[in-house]
Amino acid sequence: MNAPYDCELVSDITAFAADTRDWLAEGPLSNNVTATLVAQRADGTVATEPDGLWLKVMRGGEVAGVVIQTPPRGLLLTAMDTDAVAAVVDAISRVRPQVPAANGPKRVSDHFAALWSVRTGCTATAIFSSRMYQVTDVRPPANVVGRRRAATLADRDTVAAWLLAWAADGSAASEAPGLRHLVATYEARLTAGQPQWIWEVDGEAVSFAMESPPSAGVVRLQAVYTPDMHRSNGYASALVARISSDVLARPGVRACTLYTDLSNPVSNNIYRRIGYRPVEDSVNYGFEYPT
C-alpha cells in the first residue's frame, strides 16, 4: 500500500531550498521557474517576501511536489500526482483560504482549480495559458539588420516601459506589483552579472529579452518584447536566436527554454521557425470568492 501524502510548510527559505533542490533538479524543465524563484531568494539575489509560502509535499519521507507563493502573485504548483493535489488543497485551505490564483502544469492546475472551487466556494477562471518550448538546434533568421548588445542599468527607463507593455500584451503581470517585480528582477540580474539583452539598429534599441540564471543546467528566456513600431522586421527572432545559440554553447548548460502565450499565434509561430519545440502547457487560474 502506498504511503499517504503529507504537506509541510517551511518558514526558512534557506532550509526550504536545501530540502527541495535535488527533487526540483529531477525535473529541470518543468520545475525551472520554481527552482529559479527559490534559489534567487535563498542566495539573496531577490529579497524574500515576508509573507511567502514554501510548502513541501511529502510521501514516505521523500519530497513528491513543491508549492510556493511569492505575494502578490498566486500559488505556483509543480508536477505532482492527483492525490498529492488533494493534500495541497487541504493544507493551503487551512492557512490561506483566499489565494488569488494558482499556476502550474495544465493537468495539475486543472485538478487544483476544480478541488479548490469546491473546498472554498470560489469561482475558478482560467485567465492565462502558456506553453513551454525548448530549442536544441537553433535556426537563426536571415537578413535581419542590427546587432545584439548587453543591456545596462542606463536602459532602465526604456526596459521598464517595455516590460509594462510586454506584461499587458500577455495579460501576465501588468498590475503595479508585478511590474515592480519585473523591473527589480532586471536590475538584480544585471547587478549580479547575469546578462540581459537588447537588439539595436543604428544605435537605437528595438527589442529586448531577459535571461534567467541557470538552474539544473536550464536557462530560460523571458520578457521578449519588440515595440509596435519595430515589429515585423525579425528583430525579436534574431535576438532570441542569438541568445539561444550562445546559451547552448556554454559549459554546463543542458537546455534553453521559453514560455509563450498560447493565445498569441504570432509568437508561437516565430519561435517554432527558429527551432523551438513544445514541451509542456501550463494554466493560470484566478479565483473569485463569495462576499
Coordinates of C-alpha atoms in Angstrom, one line a residue:
M1 CA 0.0 0.0 0.0
N2 CA 1.4 3.4 -0.9
A3 CA 2.1 5.9 1.8
P4 CA -0.3 8.9 2.0
Y5 CA 0.8 12.4 1.0
D6 CA 1.6 14.9 3.7
C7 CA 2.3 18.6 3.4
E8 CA 5.0 20.5 5.3
L9 CA 5.2 24.3 5.5
V10 CA 8.7 25.6 5.9
S11 CA 9.4 29.1 7.3
D12 CA 13.1 29.4 6.4
I13 CA 13.8 29.8 2.7
T14 CA 17.4 28.6 3.0
A15 CA 16.2 25.3 4.6
F16 CA 13.4 25.0 2.0
A17 CA 15.9 25.4 -0.8
A18 CA 18.2 22.8 0.6
D19 CA 15.3 20.4 1.2
T20 CA 13.8 20.7 -2.3
R21 CA 16.9 21.4 -4.6
D22 CA 17.5 17.8 -5.6
W23 CA 13.8 17.0 -6.2
L24 CA 13.4 20.1 -8.3
A25 CA 16.5 19.2 -10.3
E26 CA 15.0 15.9 -11.3
G27 CA 12.5 17.8 -13.4
P28 CA 14.8 20.5 -14.7
L29 CA 12.5 21.8 -17.5
S30 CA 9.1 21.6 -15.8
N31 CA 10.4 22.8 -12.4
N32 CA 12.7 25.6 -13.8
V33 CA 10.6 28.6 -12.8
T34 CA 10.0 27.3 -9.2
A35 CA 13.7 26.3 -8.8
T36 CA 14.8 29.8 -10.0
L37 CA 12.5 31.7 -7.7
V38 CA 13.5 29.6 -4.7
A39 CA 17.2 29.8 -5.5
Q40 CA 17.2 33.6 -6.0
R41 CA 15.6 34.1 -2.6
A42 CA 17.8 31.6 -0.9
D43 CA 21.0 33.3 -2.2
G44 CA 19.8 36.8 -1.6
T45 CA 19.6 37.9 -5.3
V46 CA 15.9 38.7 -4.7
A47 CA 14.5 39.7 -1.3
T48 CA 12.4 37.0 0.2
E49 CA 8.8 38.1 0.6
P50 CA 7.8 38.3 4.3
D51 CA 4.6 36.5 3.6
G52 CA 6.0 34.0 1.1
L53 CA 4.7 30.4 1.3
W54 CA 7.1 27.5 1.0
L55 CA 5.4 24.0 1.0
K56 CA 6.8 20.6 0.5
V57 CA 4.6 17.7 -0.5
M58 CA 6.0 14.6 1.2
R59 CA 5.4 10.9 0.8
G60 CA 7.2 8.2 2.8
G61 CA 9.7 10.9 3.9
E62 CA 10.6 12.0 0.4
V63 CA 9.7 15.1 -1.5
A64 CA 6.9 14.5 -4.0
G65 CA 5.9 18.0 -5.0
V66 CA 6.5 21.7 -4.3
V67 CA 4.2 24.7 -3.9
I68 CA 5.3 28.2 -3.4
Q69 CA 3.7 31.7 -3.3
T70 CA 5.6 34.9 -3.7
P71 CA 2.8 37.5 -3.0
P72 CA 1.2 39.4 -4.6
R73 CA 1.3 36.5 -7.0
G74 CA -0.7 33.4 -6.6
L75 CA 0.4 29.8 -6.0
L76 CA 3.0 28.1 -8.2
L77 CA 2.5 24.4 -8.4
T78 CA 5.0 21.8 -9.7
A79 CA 4.0 18.5 -11.3
M80 CA 2.6 16.0 -8.8
D81 CA 0.1 13.2 -8.5
T82 CA -3.7 13.9 -8.2
D83 CA -3.7 12.6 -4.7
A84 CA -0.9 15.0 -3.9
V85 CA -3.0 17.9 -5.3
A86 CA -5.8 16.9 -2.9
A87 CA -3.4 17.1 0.0
V88 CA -2.2 20.5 -1.1
V89 CA -5.7 21.8 -1.3
D90 CA -6.3 20.6 2.3
A91 CA -3.1 22.2 3.6
I92 CA -3.4 25.5 1.8
S93 CA -7.1 26.0 2.7
R94 CA -6.1 25.9 6.4
V95 CA -3.5 28.7 6.1
R96 CA -4.5 30.8 3.0
P97 CA -8.2 30.2 2.2
Q98 CA -8.3 33.0 -0.3
V99 CA -5.2 32.7 -2.5
P100 CA -5.8 34.9 -5.6
A101 CA -4.6 32.4 -8.2
A102 CA -2.8 29.2 -9.0
N103 CA -0.5 28.3 -11.9
G104 CA 1.2 25.1 -12.9
P105 CA 1.3 22.3 -15.4
K106 CA -2.2 22.0 -17.0
R107 CA -3.1 18.6 -15.5
V108 CA -2.1 19.7 -12.0
S109 CA -3.6 23.3 -12.3
D110 CA -6.9 22.0 -13.7
H111 CA -7.2 19.5 -10.8
F112 CA -6.3 22.0 -8.2
A113 CA -8.8 24.6 -9.5
A114 CA -11.6 22.0 -9.5
L115 CA -10.9 20.9 -5.9
W116 CA -10.2 24.4 -4.7
S117 CA -13.5 25.8 -6.0
V118 CA -15.4 23.0 -4.2
R119 CA -13.4 23.5 -1.0
T120 CA -13.7 27.3 -0.8
G121 CA -16.9 28.1 -2.8
C122 CA -14.9 30.3 -5.2
T123 CA -15.3 30.7 -8.9
A124 CA -12.2 29.5 -10.8
T125 CA -11.4 31.0 -14.2
A126 CA -8.6 30.1 -16.5
I127 CA -7.0 33.5 -17.1
F128 CA -3.8 32.7 -18.9
S129 CA -2.5 29.6 -20.7
S130 CA 1.2 29.3 -21.7
R131 CA 3.4 26.7 -23.5
M132 CA 7.0 25.9 -22.6
Y133 CA 9.3 25.5 -25.6
Q134 CA 12.8 24.1 -25.8
V135 CA 15.4 24.5 -28.5
T136 CA 18.3 22.2 -29.3
D137 CA 19.0 23.2 -33.0
V138 CA 18.8 27.0 -33.5
R139 CA 17.8 28.2 -37.0
P140 CA 18.5 32.0 -37.0
P141 CA 16.5 34.2 -39.4
A142 CA 18.4 35.5 -42.4
N143 CA 19.0 39.1 -43.4
V144 CA 18.0 40.8 -40.2
V145 CA 19.7 44.2 -39.7
G146 CA 21.2 45.2 -36.4
R147 CA 23.2 43.7 -33.6
R148 CA 22.8 42.3 -30.1
R149 CA 24.3 44.2 -27.2
A150 CA 24.2 43.7 -23.4
A151 CA 21.6 45.8 -21.6
T152 CA 22.8 48.1 -18.8
L153 CA 21.2 50.0 -15.9
A154 CA 21.2 53.0 -18.2
D155 CA 18.5 51.2 -20.2
R156 CA 16.3 51.1 -17.1
D157 CA 13.6 53.5 -18.2
T158 CA 13.3 52.0 -21.7
V159 CA 13.2 48.5 -20.3
A160 CA 10.7 49.4 -17.6
A161 CA 8.3 50.8 -20.2
W162 CA 8.8 47.7 -22.4
L163 CA 8.2 45.3 -19.5
L164 CA 4.9 47.1 -18.8
A165 CA 3.9 46.8 -22.4
W166 CA 5.0 43.1 -22.5
A167 CA 3.0 42.3 -19.4
A168 CA -0.1 44.0 -20.8
D169 CA 0.3 42.1 -24.2
G170 CA 0.4 38.8 -22.4
S171 CA -2.0 39.6 -19.5
A172 CA 0.7 38.3 -17.3
A173 CA 1.8 40.9 -14.8
S174 CA 0.5 44.3 -15.8
E175 CA -0.5 45.5 -12.4
A176 CA 1.9 47.6 -10.5
P177 CA 3.3 45.0 -8.0
G178 CA 4.0 42.6 -10.9
L179 CA 5.7 45.3 -12.9
R180 CA 7.9 46.4 -9.9
H181 CA 8.9 42.8 -9.5
L182 CA 9.9 42.5 -13.2
V183 CA 11.9 45.7 -13.1
A184 CA 13.5 44.7 -9.8
T185 CA 14.4 41.3 -11.3
Y186 CA 16.0 43.0 -14.3
E187 CA 18.1 45.2 -12.0
A188 CA 19.0 42.4 -9.7
R189 CA 20.2 40.2 -12.6
L190 CA 22.3 43.0 -14.0
T191 CA 23.8 43.7 -10.6
A192 CA 24.6 40.0 -10.2
G193 CA 26.4 40.0 -13.6
Q194 CA 23.7 37.9 -15.3
P195 CA 23.3 39.0 -18.9
Q196 CA 20.2 40.7 -20.3
W197 CA 20.0 41.7 -23.9
I198 CA 18.9 44.3 -26.4
W199 CA 18.8 44.3 -30.2
E200 CA 19.7 47.6 -31.7
V201 CA 19.7 49.1 -35.1
D202 CA 21.9 52.2 -35.9
G203 CA 22.3 52.7 -32.1
E204 CA 18.6 52.5 -31.4
A205 CA 17.2 49.8 -29.1
V206 CA 14.4 47.9 -30.9
S207 CA 13.9 44.7 -29.0
F208 CA 14.6 43.2 -25.6
A209 CA 14.9 39.8 -23.8
M210 CA 15.7 38.7 -20.3
E211 CA 17.7 35.6 -19.5
S212 CA 17.3 33.7 -16.2
P213 CA 20.3 32.3 -14.3
P214 CA 20.9 28.6 -15.0
S215 CA 19.0 26.2 -12.8
A216 CA 20.0 22.5 -13.0
G217 CA 21.6 23.3 -16.4
V218 CA 18.5 25.1 -17.8
V219 CA 18.4 28.7 -18.9
R220 CA 15.0 30.3 -19.6
L221 CA 14.4 33.3 -21.8
Q222 CA 11.6 35.7 -20.8
A223 CA 10.0 39.1 -21.4
V224 CA 10.8 39.1 -25.1
Y225 CA 9.4 42.3 -26.4
T226 CA 9.5 44.5 -29.5
P227 CA 7.6 47.8 -29.6
D228 CA 4.8 48.0 -32.2
M229 CA 6.8 50.5 -34.4
H230 CA 9.7 48.0 -34.8
R231 CA 7.7 44.8 -35.3
S232 CA 7.7 42.6 -38.5
N233 CA 11.4 43.1 -39.0
G234 CA 12.7 39.9 -37.4
Y235 CA 14.4 41.7 -34.5
A236 CA 13.0 39.5 -31.7
S237 CA 13.6 36.4 -33.7
A238 CA 17.2 37.4 -34.4
L239 CA 17.8 38.3 -30.7
V240 CA 16.3 35.1 -29.3
A241 CA 18.1 33.0 -31.9
R242 CA 21.5 34.7 -31.0
I243 CA 20.9 34.4 -27.2
S244 CA 19.8 30.7 -27.6
S245 CA 22.9 29.8 -29.6
D246 CA 25.2 31.4 -27.1
V247 CA 23.3 29.8 -24.1
L248 CA 23.6 26.3 -25.6
A249 CA 27.3 26.7 -26.2
R250 CA 28.0 27.5 -22.5
P251 CA 29.6 24.7 -20.5
G252 CA 27.2 23.0 -18.1
V253 CA 24.0 24.2 -19.9
R254 CA 21.7 21.4 -20.8
A255 CA 18.7 23.2 -22.2
C256 CA 17.4 26.6 -23.3
T257 CA 13.7 27.3 -22.9
L258 CA 11.0 29.9 -23.0
Y259 CA 7.3 30.3 -22.4
T260 CA 4.7 31.7 -24.9
D261 CA 1.1 32.9 -24.5
L262 CA -1.0 30.2 -26.1
S263 CA -3.5 32.8 -27.3
N264 CA -0.8 34.5 -29.4
P265 CA -0.2 32.5 -32.6
V266 CA 2.4 35.0 -33.9
S267 CA 4.9 34.4 -31.1
N268 CA 4.3 30.6 -31.1
N269 CA 5.0 30.5 -34.9
I270 CA 8.1 32.8 -34.6
Y271 CA 9.7 30.5 -32.0
R272 CA 8.9 27.4 -33.9
R273 CA 10.6 28.8 -37.0
I274 CA 13.9 29.4 -35.2
G275 CA 13.9 25.8 -33.8
Y276 CA 11.9 25.8 -30.6
R277 CA 9.7 22.8 -29.9
P278 CA 6.8 22.3 -27.4
V279 CA 7.4 20.7 -24.1
E280 CA 4.5 21.4 -21.7
D281 CA 1.4 23.5 -21.3
S282 CA 0.5 25.5 -18.1
V283 CA -2.7 27.2 -17.0
N284 CA -3.0 30.1 -14.5
Y285 CA -6.4 30.1 -12.7
G286 CA -7.8 33.2 -11.0
F287 CA -10.2 32.7 -8.0
E288 CA -13.1 34.9 -7.1
Y289 CA -14.5 34.4 -3.7
P290 CA -18.1 34.9 -2.4
T291 CA -18.6 38.0 -0.3

